[in-house]
Short mmCIF file of C-alpha atoms and ligand atoms in Angstrom, two decimals:
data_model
loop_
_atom_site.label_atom_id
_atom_site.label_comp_id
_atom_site.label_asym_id
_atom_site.label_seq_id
_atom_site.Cartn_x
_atom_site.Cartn_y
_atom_site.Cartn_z
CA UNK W 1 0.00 0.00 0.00
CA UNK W 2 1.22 3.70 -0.75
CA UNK W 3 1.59 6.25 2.16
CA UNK W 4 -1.42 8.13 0.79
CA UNK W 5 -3.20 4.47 1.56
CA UNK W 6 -2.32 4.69 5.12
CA UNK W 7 -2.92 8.29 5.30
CA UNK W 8 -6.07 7.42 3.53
CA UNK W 9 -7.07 4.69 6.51
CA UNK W 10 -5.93 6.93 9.53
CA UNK W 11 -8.18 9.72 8.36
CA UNK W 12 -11.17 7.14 8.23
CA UNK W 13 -10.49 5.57 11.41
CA UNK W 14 -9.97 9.27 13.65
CA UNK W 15 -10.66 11.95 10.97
CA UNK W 16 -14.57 10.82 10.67
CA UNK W 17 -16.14 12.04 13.70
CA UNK W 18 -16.51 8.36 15.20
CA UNK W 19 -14.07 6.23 17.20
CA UNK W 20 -12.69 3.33 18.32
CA UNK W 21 -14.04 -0.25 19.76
CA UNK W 22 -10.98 -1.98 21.14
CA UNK W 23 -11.89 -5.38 21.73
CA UNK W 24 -9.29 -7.35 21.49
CA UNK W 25 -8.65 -8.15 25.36
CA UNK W 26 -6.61 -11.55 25.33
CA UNK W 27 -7.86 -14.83 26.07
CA UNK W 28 -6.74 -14.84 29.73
CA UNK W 29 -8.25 -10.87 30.59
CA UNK W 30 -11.54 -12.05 28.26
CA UNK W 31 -11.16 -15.21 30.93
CA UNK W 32 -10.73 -12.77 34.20
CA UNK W 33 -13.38 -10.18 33.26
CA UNK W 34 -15.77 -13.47 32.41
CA UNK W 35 -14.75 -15.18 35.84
CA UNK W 36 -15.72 -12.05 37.77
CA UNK W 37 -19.09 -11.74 36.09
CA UNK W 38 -19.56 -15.31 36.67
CA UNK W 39 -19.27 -16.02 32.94
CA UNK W 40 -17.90 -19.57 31.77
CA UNK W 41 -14.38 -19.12 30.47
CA UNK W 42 -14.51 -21.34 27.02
CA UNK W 43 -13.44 -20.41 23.25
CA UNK W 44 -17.57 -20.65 22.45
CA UNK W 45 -18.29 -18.09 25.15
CA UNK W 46 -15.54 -15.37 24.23
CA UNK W 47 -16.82 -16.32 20.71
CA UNK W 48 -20.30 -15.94 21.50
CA UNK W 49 -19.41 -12.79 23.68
CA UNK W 50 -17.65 -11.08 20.47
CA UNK W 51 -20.44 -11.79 18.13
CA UNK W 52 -22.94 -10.06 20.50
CA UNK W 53 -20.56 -6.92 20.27
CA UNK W 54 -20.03 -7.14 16.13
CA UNK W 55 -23.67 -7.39 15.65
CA UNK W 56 -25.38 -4.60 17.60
CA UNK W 57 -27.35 -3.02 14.49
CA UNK W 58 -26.28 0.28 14.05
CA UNK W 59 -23.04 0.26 15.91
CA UNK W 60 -21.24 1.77 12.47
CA UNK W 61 -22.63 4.78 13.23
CA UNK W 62 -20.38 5.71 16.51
CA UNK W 63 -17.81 3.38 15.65
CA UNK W 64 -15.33 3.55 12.79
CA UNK W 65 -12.82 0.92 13.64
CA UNK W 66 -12.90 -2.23 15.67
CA UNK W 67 -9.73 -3.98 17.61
CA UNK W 68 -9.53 -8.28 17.32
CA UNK W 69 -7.38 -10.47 19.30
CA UNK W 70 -5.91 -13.05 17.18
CA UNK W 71 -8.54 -15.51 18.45
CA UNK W 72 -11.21 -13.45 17.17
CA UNK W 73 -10.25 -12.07 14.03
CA UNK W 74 -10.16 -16.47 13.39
CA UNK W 75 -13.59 -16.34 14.30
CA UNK W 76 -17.55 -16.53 12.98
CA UNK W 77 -20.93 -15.60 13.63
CA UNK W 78 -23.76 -18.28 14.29
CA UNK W 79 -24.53 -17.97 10.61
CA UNK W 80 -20.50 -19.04 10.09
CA UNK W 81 -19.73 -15.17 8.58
CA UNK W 82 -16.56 -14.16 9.58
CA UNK W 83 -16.18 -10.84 12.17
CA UNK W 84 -14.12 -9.69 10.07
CA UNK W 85 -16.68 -9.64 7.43
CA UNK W 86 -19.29 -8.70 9.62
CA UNK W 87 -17.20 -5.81 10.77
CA UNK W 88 -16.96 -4.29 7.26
CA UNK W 89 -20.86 -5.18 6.50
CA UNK W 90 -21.48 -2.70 9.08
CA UNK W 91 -19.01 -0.06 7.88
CA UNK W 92 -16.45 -0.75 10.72
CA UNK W 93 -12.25 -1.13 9.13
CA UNK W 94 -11.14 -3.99 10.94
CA UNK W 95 -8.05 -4.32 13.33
CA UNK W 96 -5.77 -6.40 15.52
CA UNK W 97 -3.96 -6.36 18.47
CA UNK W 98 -0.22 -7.57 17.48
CA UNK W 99 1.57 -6.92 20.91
CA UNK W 100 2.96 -9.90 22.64
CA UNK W 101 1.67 -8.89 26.45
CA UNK W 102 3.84 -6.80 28.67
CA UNK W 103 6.66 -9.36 30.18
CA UNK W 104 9.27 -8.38 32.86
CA UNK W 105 12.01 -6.11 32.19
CA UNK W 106 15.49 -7.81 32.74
CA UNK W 107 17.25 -6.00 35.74
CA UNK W 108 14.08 -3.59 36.42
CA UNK W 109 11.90 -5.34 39.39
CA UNK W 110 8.31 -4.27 39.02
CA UNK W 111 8.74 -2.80 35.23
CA UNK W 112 7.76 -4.38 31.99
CA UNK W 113 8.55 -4.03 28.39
CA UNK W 114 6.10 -5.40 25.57
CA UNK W 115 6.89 -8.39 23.57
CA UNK W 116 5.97 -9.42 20.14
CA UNK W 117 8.80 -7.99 17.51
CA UNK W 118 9.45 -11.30 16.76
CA UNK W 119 8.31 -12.60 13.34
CA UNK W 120 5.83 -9.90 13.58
CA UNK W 121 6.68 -9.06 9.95
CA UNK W 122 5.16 -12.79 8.73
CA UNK W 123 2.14 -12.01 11.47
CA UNK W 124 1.23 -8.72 9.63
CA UNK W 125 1.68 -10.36 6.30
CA UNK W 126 -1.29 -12.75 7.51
CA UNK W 127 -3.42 -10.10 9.19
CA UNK W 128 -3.06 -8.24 6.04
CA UNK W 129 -4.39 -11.04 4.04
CA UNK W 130 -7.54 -11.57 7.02
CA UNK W 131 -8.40 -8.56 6.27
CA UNK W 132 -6.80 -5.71 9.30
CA UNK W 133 -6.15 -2.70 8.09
CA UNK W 134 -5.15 -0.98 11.64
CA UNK W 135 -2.89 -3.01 14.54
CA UNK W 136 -2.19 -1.77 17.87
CA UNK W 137 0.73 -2.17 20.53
CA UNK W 138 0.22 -1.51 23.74
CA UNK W 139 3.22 -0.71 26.30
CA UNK W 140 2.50 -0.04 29.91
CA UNK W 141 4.67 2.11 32.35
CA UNK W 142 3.92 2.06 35.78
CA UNK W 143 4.59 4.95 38.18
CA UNK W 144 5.61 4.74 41.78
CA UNK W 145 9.47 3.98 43.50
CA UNK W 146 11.52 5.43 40.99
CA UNK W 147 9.58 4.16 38.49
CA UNK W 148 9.80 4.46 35.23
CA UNK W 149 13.45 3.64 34.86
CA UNK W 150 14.67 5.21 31.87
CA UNK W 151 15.12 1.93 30.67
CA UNK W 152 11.58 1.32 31.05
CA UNK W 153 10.72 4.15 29.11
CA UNK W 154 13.38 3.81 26.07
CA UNK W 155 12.88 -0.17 25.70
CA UNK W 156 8.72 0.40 25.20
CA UNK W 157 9.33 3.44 22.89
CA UNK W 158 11.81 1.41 20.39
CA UNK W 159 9.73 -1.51 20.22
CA UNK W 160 6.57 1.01 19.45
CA UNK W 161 8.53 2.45 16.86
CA UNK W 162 9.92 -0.72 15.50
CA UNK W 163 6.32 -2.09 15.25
CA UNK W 164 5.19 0.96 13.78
CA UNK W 165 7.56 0.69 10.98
CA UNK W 166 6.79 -2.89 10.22
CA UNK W 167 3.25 -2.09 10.07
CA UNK W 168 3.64 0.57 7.72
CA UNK W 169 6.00 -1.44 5.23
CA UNK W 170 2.54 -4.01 5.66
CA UNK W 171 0.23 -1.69 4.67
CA UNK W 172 -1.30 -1.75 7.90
CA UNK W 173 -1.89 1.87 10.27
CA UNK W 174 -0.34 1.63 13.51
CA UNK W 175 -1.84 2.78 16.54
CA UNK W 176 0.78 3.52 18.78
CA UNK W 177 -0.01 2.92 22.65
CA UNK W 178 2.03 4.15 25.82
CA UNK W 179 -0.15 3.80 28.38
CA UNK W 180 0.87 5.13 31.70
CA UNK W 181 -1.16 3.10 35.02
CA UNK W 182 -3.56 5.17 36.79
CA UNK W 183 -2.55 3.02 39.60
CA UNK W 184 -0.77 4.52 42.13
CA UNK W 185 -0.60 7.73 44.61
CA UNK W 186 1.07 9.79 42.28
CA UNK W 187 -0.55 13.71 41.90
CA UNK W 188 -1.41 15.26 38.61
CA UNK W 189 1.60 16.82 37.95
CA UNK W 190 3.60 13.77 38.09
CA UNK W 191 1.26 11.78 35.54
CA UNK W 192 1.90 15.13 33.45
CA UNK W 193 5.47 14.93 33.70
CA UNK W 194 5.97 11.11 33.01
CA UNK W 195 3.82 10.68 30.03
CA UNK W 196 5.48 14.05 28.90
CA UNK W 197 8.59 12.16 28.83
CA UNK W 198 7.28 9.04 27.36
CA UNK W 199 6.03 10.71 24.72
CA UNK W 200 8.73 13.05 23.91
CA UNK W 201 11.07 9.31 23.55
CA UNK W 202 7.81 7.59 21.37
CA UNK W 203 8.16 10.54 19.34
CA UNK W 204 12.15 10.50 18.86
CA UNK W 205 11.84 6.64 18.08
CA UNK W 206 9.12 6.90 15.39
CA UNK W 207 11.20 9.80 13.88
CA UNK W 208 15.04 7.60 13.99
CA UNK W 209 12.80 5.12 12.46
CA UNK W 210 11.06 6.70 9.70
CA UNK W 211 7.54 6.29 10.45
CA UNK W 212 4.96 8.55 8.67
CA UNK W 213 3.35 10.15 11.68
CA UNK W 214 0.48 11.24 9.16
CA UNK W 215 -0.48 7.54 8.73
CA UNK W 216 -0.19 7.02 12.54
CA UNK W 217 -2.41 6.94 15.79
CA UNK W 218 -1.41 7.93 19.35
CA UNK W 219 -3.11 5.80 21.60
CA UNK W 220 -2.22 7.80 25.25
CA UNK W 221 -4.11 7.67 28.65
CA UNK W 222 -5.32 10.81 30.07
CA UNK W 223 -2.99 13.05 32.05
CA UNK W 224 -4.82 12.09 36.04
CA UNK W 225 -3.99 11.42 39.26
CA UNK W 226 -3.30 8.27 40.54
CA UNK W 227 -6.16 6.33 41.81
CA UNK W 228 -4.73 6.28 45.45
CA UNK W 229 -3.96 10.26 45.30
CA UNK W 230 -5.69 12.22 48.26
CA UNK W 231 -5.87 15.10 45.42
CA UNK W 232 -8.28 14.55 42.97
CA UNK W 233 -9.42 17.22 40.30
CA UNK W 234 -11.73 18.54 38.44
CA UNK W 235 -12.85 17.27 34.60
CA UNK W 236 -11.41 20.50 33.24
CA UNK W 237 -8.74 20.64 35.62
CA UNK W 238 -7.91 17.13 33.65
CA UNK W 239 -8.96 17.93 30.48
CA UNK W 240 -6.56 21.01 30.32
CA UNK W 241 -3.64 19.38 31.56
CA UNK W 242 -4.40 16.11 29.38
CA UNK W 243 -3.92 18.87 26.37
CA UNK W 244 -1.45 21.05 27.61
CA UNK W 245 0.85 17.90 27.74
CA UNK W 246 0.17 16.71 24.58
CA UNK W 247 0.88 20.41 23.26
CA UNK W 248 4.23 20.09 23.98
CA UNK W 249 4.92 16.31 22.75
CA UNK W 250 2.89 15.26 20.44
CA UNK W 251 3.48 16.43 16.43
CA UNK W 252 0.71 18.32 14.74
CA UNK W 253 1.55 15.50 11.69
CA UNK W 254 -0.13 13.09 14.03
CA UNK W 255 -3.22 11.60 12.22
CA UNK W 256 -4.92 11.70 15.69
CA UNK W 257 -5.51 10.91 19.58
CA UNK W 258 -7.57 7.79 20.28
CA UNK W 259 -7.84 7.50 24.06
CA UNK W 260 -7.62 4.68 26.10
CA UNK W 261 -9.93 4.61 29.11
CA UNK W 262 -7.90 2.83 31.45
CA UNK W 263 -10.35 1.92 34.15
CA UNK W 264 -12.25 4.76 34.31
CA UNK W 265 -16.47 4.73 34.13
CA UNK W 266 -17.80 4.79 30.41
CA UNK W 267 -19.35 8.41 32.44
CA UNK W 268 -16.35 9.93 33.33
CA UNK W 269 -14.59 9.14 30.24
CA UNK W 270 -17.00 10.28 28.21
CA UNK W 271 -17.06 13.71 30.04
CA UNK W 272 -13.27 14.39 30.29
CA UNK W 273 -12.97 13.28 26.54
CA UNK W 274 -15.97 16.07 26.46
CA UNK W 275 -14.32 18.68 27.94
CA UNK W 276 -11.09 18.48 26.02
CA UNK W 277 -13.61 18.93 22.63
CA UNK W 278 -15.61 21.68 23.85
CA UNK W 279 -12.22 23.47 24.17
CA UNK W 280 -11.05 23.01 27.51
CA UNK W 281 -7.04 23.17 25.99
CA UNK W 282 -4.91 26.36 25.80
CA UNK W 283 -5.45 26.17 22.32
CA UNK W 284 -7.36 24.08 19.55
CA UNK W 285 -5.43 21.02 19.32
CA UNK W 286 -4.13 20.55 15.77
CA UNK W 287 -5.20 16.52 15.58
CA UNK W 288 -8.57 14.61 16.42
CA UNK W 289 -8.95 13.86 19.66
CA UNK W 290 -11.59 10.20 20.07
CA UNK W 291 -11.36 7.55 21.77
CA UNK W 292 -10.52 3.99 21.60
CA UNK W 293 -12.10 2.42 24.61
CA UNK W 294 -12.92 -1.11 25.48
CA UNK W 295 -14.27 -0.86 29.30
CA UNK W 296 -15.52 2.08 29.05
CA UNK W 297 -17.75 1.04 26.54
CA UNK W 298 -18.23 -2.81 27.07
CA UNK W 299 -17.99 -2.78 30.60
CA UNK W 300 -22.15 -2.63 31.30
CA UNK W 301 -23.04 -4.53 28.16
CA UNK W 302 -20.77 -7.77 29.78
CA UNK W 303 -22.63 -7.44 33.02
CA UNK W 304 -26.16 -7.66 31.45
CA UNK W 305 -25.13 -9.96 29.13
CA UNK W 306 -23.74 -12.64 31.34
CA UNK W 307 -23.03 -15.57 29.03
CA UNK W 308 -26.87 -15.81 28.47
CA UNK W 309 -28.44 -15.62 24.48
CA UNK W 310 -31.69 -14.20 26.34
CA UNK W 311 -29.54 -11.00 27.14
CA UNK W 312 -28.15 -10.33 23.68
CA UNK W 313 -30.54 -7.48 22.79
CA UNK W 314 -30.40 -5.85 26.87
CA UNK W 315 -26.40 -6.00 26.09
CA UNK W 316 -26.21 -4.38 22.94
CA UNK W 317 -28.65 -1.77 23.86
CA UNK W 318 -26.68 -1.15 26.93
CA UNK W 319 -23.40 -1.41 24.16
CA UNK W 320 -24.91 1.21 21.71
CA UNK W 321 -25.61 3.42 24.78
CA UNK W 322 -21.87 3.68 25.83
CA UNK W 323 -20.66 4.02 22.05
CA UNK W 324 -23.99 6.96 21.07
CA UNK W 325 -22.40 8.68 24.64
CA UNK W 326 -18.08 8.25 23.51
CA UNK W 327 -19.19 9.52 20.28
CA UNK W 328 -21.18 12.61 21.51
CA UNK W 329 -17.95 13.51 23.52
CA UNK W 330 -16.28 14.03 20.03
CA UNK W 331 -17.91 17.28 19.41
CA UNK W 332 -18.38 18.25 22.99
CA UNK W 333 -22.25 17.22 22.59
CA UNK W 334 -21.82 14.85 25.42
CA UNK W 335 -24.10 15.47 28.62
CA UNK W 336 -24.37 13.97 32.34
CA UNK W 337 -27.97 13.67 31.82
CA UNK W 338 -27.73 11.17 28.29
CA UNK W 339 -26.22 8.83 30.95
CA UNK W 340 -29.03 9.25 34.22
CA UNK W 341 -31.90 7.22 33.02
CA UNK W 342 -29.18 4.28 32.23
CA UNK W 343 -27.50 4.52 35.63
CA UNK W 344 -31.20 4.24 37.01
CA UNK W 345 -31.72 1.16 34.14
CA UNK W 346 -28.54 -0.74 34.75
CA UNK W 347 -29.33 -0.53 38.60
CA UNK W 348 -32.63 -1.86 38.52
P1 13P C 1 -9.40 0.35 28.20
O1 13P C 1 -10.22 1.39 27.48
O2 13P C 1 -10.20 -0.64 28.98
O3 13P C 1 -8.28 0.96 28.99
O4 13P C 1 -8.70 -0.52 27.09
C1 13P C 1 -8.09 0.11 26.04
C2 13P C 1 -7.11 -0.81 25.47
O5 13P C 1 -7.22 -1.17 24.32
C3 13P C 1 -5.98 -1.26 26.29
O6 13P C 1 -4.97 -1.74 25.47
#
């Protein structure tokens, strides 16, 4: 594929006014997040799990790109149609998770750098062929104890860039993920400070490595304070300093921001994502700014769903709800009220 391809696919995927569906949690976190909704952990189950997310009519119009594992993207409908195939049906580009899991950094206790480089050039061949036209790699940096090394942080930005380039040369769109934990008592200014400099050394790497940033996707967590912080803050307290961060790191080249939710509520992810569009930044921020959430918008449709095929139509609608609320958050249209009657719903 040409760079205009890829440019071409980005712009689809984030330039569109819709975002992303990651779904593409590995077998054993499918397994964990079944287990604690009481869910039977079999193949048929995440298989009959996936095919209640691919088929909630109408989900194309919030969603322009879904995330597979490499389980899924193997996988059919009832009616033996391929996800991949029902993706595109439903005007959703199909993609796939290509990361190897986060695995212990040698002479770093506690820190991890992801896996995968590997024959990853055959893997994207055959992705290619399946029918992905996006992949994503996700590396995690914890915070807390001196962490992140600066080991930490250079080991997960070469292997983003070295992925990156690979999926380029495969005609696939990477979406680029350096997700710094939420967990932790570290304040704002400290989550501002480290993803700062983990972007700044993404950035570097993608550039010694030629990737086109115009056919690329930053997928970042929010700038927030840890989860065990005695000071929280405000939406637009996070919003601006989510934006003012990016400001300084992130190229205006960048085909655009696709935000991870990280743990957050589908809520408060949809209203900090809503702030930063209705213009909470210093300044208009020269890239798209969506999302690319997977609990934040599956989290309540697993719950009602619960492994049962009497549920399938409560789930979606509970699905559609989350993705109809991400999506208003792209042009700041997203209010506290859309999501009232549901909290009343989902508690009944
Ligand atoms: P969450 O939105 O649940 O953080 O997941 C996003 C993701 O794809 C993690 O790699």
């Amino acid at each position: 594929m040409t760079t205009r391809g890829l440019v071409e696919t980005a712009r689809i995927l984030v330039g569109a006014g819709k975002g992303l569906l990651a779904m593409d949690e590995s077998s054993p976190t499918c397994d964990r997040r079944f287990s604690a909704a009481g869910i039977p952990q079999t193949v048929d189950m995440r298989r009959a799990y996936r095919e209640m997310l691919v088929s909630a009519p109408g989900l194309g119009a919030y969603i322009s790109g879904a995330i597979l594992y490499d389980e899924t993207i193997r996988q059919c409908d009832r009616h033996g149609i391929s996800f991949v195939e029902r993706l595109v049906e439903a005007g959703i580009v199909p993609g796939i998770k290509v990361d190897c899991g986060a695995k212990a950094l040698a002479l770093h206790d506690g820190e991890t750098v992801t896996e995968g480089l590997d024959g990853l050039r055959d893997r994207l061949e055959a992705y290619a062929a399946m029918g992905a036209r996006f992949a994503k790699w996700r590396a995690v940096i914890g915070l807390g104890d001196g962490r992140p090394s600066r080991a930490c942080v250079l080991a997960n930005a070469q292997a983003l860039a070295r992925y990156a380039a690979l999926c380029q040369e495969a005609g696939i769109v990477p979406v680029v993920e350096p997700e710094v934990l939420m967990v932790g008592d570290h304040d704002l200014e400290r989550c501002c400070e480290v993803t700062g400099e983990v972007l700044h050394a993404v950035f570097e790497a993608l550039h010694v490595q030629g990737v086109v940033l115009a056919a690329t996707i930053l997928k970042p967590n929010m700038v927030l304070p840890g989860l065990a912080c005695p000071k929280q803050v405000s939406v637009e307290v996070v919003a601006e300093a989510t934006l003012r961060c990016f400001l300084e790191t992130v190229p205006a080249a960048v085909a655009g921001i696709a935000f991870l939710s990280g743990g957050q509520s589908g809520a408060l992810a949809a209203t900090r994502l809503n702030a930063m569009n209705a213009g909470a930044g210093p300044r208009p921020a020269p890239w798209p700014l969506v999302f690319s959430f997977a609990r934040a918008i599956q989290q309540p449709a697993l719950g009602i769903w619960s492994g049962q095929e009497r549920n399938v139509a409560a789930a979606q609608a509970a699905l559609l709800h989350r993705a109809r609320c991400s999506h208003a958050a792209l042009s700041g249209a997203y209010l506290d009220s859309m999501d009232d009657d549901r909290r009343v719903l989902e508690a009944s």
